[in-house]
mmCIF file of C-alpha atoms in Angstrom:
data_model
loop_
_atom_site.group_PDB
_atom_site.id
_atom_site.type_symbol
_atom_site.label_atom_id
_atom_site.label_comp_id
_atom_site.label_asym_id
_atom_site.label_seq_id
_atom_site.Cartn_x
_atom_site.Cartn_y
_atom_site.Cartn_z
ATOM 1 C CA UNK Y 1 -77.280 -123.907 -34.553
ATOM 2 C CA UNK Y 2 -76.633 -125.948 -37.366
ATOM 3 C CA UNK Y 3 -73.893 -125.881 -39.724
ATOM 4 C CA UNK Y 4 -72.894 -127.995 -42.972
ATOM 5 C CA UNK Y 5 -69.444 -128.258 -44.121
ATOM 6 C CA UNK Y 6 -67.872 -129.094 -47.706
ATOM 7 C CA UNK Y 7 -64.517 -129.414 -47.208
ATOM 8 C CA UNK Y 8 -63.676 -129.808 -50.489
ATOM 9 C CA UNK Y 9 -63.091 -126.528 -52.057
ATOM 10 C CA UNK Y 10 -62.417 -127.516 -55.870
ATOM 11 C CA UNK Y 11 -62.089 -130.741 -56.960
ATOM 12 C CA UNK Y 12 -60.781 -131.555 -60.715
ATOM 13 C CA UNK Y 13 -60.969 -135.073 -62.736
ATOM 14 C CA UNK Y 14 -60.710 -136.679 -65.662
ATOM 15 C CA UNK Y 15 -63.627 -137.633 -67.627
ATOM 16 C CA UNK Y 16 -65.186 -141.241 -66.624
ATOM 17 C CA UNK Y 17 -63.239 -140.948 -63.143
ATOM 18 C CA UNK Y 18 -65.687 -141.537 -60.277
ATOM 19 C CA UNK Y 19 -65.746 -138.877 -57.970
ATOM 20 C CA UNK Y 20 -66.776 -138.463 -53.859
ATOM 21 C CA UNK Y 21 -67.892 -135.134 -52.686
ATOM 22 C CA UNK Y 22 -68.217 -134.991 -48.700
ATOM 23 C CA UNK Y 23 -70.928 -133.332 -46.984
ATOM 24 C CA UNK Y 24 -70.533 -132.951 -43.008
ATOM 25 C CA UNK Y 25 -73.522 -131.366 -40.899
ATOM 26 C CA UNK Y 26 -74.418 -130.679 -37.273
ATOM 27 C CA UNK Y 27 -77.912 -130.208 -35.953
ATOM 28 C CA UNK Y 28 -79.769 -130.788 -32.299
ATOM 29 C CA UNK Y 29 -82.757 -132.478 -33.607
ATOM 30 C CA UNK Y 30 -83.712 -135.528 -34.512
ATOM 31 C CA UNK Y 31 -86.083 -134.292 -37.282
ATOM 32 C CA UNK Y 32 -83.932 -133.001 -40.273
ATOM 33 C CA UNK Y 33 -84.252 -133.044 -44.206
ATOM 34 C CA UNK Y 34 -80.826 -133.151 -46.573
ATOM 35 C CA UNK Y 35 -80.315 -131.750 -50.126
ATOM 36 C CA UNK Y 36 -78.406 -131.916 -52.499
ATOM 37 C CA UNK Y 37 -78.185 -129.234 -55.058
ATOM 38 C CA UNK Y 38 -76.032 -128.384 -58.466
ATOM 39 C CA UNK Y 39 -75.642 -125.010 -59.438
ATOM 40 C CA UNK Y 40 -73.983 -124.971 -63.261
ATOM 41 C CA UNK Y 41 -72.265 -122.126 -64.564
ATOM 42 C CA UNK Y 42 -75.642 -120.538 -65.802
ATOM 43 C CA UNK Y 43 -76.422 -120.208 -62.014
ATOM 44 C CA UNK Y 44 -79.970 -121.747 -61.155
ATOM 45 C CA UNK Y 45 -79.609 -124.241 -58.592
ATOM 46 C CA UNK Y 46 -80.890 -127.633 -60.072
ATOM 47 C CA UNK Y 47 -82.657 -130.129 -57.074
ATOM 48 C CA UNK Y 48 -81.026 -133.064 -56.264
ATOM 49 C CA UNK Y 49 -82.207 -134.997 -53.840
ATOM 50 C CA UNK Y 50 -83.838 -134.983 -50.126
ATOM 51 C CA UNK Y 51 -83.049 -137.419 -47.398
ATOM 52 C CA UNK Y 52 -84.842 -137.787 -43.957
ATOM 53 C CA UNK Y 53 -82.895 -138.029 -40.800
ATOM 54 C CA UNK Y 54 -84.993 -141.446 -40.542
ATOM 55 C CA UNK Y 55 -83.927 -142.878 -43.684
ATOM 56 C CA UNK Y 56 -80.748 -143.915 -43.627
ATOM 57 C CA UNK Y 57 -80.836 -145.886 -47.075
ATOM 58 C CA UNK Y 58 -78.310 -145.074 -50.134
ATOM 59 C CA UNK Y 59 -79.790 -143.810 -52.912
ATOM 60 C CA UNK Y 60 -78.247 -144.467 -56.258
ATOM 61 C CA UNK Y 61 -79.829 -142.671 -59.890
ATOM 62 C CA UNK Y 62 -78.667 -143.575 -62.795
ATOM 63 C CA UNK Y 63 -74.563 -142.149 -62.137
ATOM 64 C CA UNK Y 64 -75.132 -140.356 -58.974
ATOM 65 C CA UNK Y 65 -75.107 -142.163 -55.621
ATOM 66 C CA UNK Y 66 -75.629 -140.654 -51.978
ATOM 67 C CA UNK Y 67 -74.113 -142.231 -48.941
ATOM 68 C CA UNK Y 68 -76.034 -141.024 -45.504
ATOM 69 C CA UNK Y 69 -74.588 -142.040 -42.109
ATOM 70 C CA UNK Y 70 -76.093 -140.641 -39.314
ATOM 71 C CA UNK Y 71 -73.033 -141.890 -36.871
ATOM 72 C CA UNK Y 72 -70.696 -140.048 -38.958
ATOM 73 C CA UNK Y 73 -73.094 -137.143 -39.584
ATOM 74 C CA UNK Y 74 -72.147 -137.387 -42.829
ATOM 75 C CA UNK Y 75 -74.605 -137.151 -46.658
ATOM 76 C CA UNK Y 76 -71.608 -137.611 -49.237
ATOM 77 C CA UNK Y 77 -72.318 -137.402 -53.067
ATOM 78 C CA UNK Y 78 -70.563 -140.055 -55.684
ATOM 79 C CA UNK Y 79 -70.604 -139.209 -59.318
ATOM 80 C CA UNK Y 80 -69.927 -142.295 -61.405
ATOM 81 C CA UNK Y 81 -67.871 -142.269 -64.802
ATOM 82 C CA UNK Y 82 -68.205 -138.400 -64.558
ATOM 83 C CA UNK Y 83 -68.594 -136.948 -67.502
ATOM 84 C CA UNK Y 84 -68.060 -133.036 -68.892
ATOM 85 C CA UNK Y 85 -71.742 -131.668 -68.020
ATOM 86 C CA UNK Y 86 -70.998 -132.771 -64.614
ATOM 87 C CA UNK Y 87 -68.682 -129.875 -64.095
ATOM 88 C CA UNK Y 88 -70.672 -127.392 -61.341
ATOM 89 C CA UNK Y 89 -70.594 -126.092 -57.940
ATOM 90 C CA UNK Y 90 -72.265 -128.579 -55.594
ATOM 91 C CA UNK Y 91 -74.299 -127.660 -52.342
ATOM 92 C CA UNK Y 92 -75.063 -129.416 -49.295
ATOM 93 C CA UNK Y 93 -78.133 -128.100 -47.604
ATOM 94 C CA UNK Y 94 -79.560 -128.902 -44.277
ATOM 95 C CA UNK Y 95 -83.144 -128.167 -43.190
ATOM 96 C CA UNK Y 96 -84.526 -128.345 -39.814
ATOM 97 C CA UNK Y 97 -87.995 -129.089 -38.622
ATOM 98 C CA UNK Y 98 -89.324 -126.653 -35.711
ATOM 99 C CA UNK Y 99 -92.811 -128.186 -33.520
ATOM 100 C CA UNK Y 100 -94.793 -126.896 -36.127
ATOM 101 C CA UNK Y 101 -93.260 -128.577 -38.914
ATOM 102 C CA UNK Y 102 -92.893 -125.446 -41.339
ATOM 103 C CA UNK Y 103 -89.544 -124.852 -42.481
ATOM 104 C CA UNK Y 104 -88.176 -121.419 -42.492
ATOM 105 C CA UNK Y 105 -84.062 -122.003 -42.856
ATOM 106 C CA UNK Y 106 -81.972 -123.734 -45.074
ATOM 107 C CA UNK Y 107 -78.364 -123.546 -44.395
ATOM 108 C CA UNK Y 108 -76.027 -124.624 -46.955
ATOM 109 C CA UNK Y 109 -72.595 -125.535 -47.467
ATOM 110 C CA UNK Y 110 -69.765 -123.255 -49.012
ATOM 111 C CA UNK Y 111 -69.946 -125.950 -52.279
ATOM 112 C CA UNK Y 112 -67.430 -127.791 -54.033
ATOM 113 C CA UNK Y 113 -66.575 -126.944 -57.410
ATOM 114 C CA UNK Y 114 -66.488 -129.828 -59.826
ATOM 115 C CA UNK Y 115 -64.315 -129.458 -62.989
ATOM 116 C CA UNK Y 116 -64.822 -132.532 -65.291
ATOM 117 C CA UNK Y 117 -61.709 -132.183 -67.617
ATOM 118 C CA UNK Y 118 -61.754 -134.131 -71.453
ATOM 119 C CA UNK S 1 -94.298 -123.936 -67.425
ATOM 120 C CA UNK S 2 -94.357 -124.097 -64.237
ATOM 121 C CA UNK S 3 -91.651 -122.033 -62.232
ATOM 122 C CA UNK S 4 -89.791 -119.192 -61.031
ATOM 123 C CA UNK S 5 -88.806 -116.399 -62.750
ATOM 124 C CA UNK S 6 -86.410 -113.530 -61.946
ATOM 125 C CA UNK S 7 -85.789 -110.399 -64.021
ATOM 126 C CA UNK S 8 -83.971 -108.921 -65.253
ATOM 127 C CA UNK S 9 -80.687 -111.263 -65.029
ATOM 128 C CA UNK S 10 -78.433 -108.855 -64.683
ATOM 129 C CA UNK S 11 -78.655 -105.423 -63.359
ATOM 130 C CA UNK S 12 -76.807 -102.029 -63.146
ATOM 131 C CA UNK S 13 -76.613 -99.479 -60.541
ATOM 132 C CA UNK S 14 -75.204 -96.495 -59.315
ATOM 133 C CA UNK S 15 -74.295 -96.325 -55.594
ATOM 134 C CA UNK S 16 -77.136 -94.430 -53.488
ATOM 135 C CA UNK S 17 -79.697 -96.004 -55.728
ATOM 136 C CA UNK S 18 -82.522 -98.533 -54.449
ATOM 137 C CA UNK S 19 -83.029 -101.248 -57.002
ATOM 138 C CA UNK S 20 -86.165 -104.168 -56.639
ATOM 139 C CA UNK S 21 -85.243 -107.370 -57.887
ATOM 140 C CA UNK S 22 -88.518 -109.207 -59.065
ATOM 141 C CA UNK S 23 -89.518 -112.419 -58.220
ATOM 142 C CA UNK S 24 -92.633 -114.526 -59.661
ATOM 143 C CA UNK S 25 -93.762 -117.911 -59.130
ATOM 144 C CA UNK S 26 -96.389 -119.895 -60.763
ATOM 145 C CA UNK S 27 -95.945 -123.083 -58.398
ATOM 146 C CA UNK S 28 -98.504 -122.549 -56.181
ATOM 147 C CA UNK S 29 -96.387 -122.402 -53.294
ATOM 148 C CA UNK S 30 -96.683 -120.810 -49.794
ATOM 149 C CA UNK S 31 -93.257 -120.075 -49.079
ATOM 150 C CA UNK S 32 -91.009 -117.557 -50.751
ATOM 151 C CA UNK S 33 -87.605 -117.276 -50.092
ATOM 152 C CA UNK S 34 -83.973 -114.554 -51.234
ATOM 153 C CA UNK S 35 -80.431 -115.703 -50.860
ATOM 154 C CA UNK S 36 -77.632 -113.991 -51.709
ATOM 155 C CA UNK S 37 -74.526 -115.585 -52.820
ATOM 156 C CA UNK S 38 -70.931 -114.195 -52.905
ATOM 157 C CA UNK S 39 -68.081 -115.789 -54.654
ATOM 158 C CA UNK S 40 -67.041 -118.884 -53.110
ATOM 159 C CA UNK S 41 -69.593 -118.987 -50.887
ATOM 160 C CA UNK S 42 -73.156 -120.569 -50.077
ATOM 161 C CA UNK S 43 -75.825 -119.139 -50.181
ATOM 162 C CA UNK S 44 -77.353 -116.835 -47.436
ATOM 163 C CA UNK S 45 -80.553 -115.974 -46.646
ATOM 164 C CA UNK S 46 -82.297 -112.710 -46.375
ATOM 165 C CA UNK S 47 -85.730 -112.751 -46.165
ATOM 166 C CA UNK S 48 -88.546 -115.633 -46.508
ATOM 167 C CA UNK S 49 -92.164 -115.347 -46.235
ATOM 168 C CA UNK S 50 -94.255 -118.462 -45.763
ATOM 169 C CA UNK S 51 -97.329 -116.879 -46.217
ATOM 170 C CA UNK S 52 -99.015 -113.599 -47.955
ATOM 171 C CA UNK S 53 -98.738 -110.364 -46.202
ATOM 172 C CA UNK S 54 -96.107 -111.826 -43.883
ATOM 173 C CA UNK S 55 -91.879 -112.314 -44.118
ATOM 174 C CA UNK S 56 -89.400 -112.542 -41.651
ATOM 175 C CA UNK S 57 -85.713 -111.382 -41.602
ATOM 176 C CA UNK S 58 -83.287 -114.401 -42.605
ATOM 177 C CA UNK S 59 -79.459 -113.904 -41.769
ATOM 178 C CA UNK S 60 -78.840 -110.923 -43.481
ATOM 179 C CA UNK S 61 -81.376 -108.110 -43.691
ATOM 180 C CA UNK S 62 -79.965 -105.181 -43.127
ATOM 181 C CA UNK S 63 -79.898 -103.181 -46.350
ATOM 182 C CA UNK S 64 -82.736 -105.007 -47.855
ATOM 183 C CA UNK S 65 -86.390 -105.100 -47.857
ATOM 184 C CA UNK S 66 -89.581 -107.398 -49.500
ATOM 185 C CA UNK S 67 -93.262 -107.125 -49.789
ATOM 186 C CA UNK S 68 -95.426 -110.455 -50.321
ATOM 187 C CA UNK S 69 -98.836 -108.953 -51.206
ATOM 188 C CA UNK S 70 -99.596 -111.560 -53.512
ATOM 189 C CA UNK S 71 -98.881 -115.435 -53.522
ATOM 190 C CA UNK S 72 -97.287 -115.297 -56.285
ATOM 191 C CA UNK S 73 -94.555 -112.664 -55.950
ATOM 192 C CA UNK S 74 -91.807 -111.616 -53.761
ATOM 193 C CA UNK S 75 -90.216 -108.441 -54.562
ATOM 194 C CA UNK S 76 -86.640 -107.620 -53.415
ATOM 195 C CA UNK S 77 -85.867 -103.865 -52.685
ATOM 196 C CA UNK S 78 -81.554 -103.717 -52.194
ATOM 197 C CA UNK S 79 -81.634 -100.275 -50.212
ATOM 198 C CA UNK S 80 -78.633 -97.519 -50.676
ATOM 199 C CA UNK S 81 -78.402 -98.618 -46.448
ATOM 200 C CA UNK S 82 -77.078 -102.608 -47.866
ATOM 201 C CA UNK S 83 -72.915 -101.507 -47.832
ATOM 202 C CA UNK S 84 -71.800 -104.577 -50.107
ATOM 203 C CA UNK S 85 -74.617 -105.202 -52.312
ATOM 204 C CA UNK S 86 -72.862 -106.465 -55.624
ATOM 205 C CA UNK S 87 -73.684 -109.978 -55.791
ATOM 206 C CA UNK S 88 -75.897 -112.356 -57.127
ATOM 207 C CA UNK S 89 -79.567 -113.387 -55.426
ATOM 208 C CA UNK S 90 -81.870 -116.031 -56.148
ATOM 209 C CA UNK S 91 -85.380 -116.282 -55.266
ATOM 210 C CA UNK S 92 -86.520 -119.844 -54.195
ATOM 211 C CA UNK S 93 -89.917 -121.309 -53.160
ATOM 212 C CA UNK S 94 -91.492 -124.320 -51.875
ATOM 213 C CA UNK S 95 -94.669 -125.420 -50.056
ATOM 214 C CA UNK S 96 -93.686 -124.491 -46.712
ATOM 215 C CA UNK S 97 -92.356 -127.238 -45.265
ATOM 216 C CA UNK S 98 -88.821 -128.737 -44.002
ATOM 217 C CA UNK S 99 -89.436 -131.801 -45.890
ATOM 218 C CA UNK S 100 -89.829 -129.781 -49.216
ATOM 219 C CA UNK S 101 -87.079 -128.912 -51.422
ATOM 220 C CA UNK S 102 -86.828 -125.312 -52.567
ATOM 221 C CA UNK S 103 -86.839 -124.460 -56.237
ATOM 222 C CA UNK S 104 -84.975 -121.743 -57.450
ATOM 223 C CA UNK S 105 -85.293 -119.277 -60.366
ATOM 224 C CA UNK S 106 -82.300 -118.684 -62.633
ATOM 225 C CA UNK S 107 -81.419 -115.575 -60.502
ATOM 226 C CA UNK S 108 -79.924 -111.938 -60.863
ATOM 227 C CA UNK S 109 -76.453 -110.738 -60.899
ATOM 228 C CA UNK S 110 -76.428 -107.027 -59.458
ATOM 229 C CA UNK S 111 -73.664 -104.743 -59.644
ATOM 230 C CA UNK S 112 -73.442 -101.419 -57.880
ATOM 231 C CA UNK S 113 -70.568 -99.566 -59.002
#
């Protein structure tokens, strides 16, 4: 079955800190898809980004940055000078692929709340 | 626009009562999915459907029920049988696929008193 894990419950900081949030995940296949997702305190969940168990590259927009390491099973988040409008609860999603290729589960993480303090 | 909407955004019940959240999508997508979320939790899933006229039962059904009889809509019926059903549910779609992000509408906040 797989599982994600945020360990990180709540995390606070001060504006313009940079800020890691982890993102563990187990899974029997080889064929998987990772997400990212921020949910701010209006509630919609607000894409990220996706990352394919073949692509091990780091991503980096503009302040946000994702670290994948398959050896470590591990897709971690880094928010750069954080800023106020950062503040949100952040999920970790894994999807799965089954032989057909049709995806019909994502699991997520608990989420990490962000507080980005003036 | 494209996207999803949910209405209303928050709702009201009395115990015993069924209640249909409603869920529309002008994406063009084949999949349909409803979480529901609990304070300090993820989100869990209840029912998708990848295709019209068929859904299948995500983690937690019991106490719910959906209809797809049109691409573009995914009702969600909370049943009096759903014991905890205060909480808040989103609606997501996408086209079907693991590789595909879902999108999410901005949800509804139900509270059964």
């Amino acid at each position: 079955a797989q599982k994600v894990t945020q360990a990180q419950t709540e995390i606070s900081v001060v504006e313009k800190e940079d800020v890691t949030l982890d993102c563990v995940y187990e899974t029997r296949d080889t064929t998987y898809y990772l997400f990212w997702y921020k949910q701010p305190p209006s509630g919609e969940l607000v894409f990220l980004i996706r990352r394919n168990s073949f692509d091990e590259q780091n991503e980096i927009s503009g302040r946000y940055s994702w670290n994948f390491q398959k050896s470590t099973s591990s897709f971690n988040f880094t928010i750069t000078a954080s800023q106020v409008v950062d503040s949100a609860v952040y999920f970790c999603a894994l999807s799965e692929s089954n032989s057909g290729g049709s995806n019909y589960k994502l699991t997520f993480g608990k989420g990490t709340l962000l507080t980005v303090n003036p | 626009d494209g996207g999803i909407t949910q209405s209303p955004k928050y709702l009201f019940r009395k115990e015993g009562q069924n209640v249909t959240l409603s869920c529309e999508q002008n994406l063009n997508h084949d999949a349909m999915y409803w979480y529901r979320q609990d304070p300090g939790q993820g989100l869990r899933l209840i029912y998708y459907s990848q295709i019209v006229n068929d859904f299948q039962k995500g983690d937690i059904a019991e106490g719910y029920s959906v209809s797809r009889e049109k691409k573009e809509s995914f009702p969600l019926t909370v049943t009096s049988a759903q014991k905890n059903p205060t909480a808040f549910y989103l609606c997501a779609s996408n086209l079907g696929q693991a590789a595909h992000e879902q999108y999410f509408g901005p949800g509804t906040r139900l509270t059964v008193t």
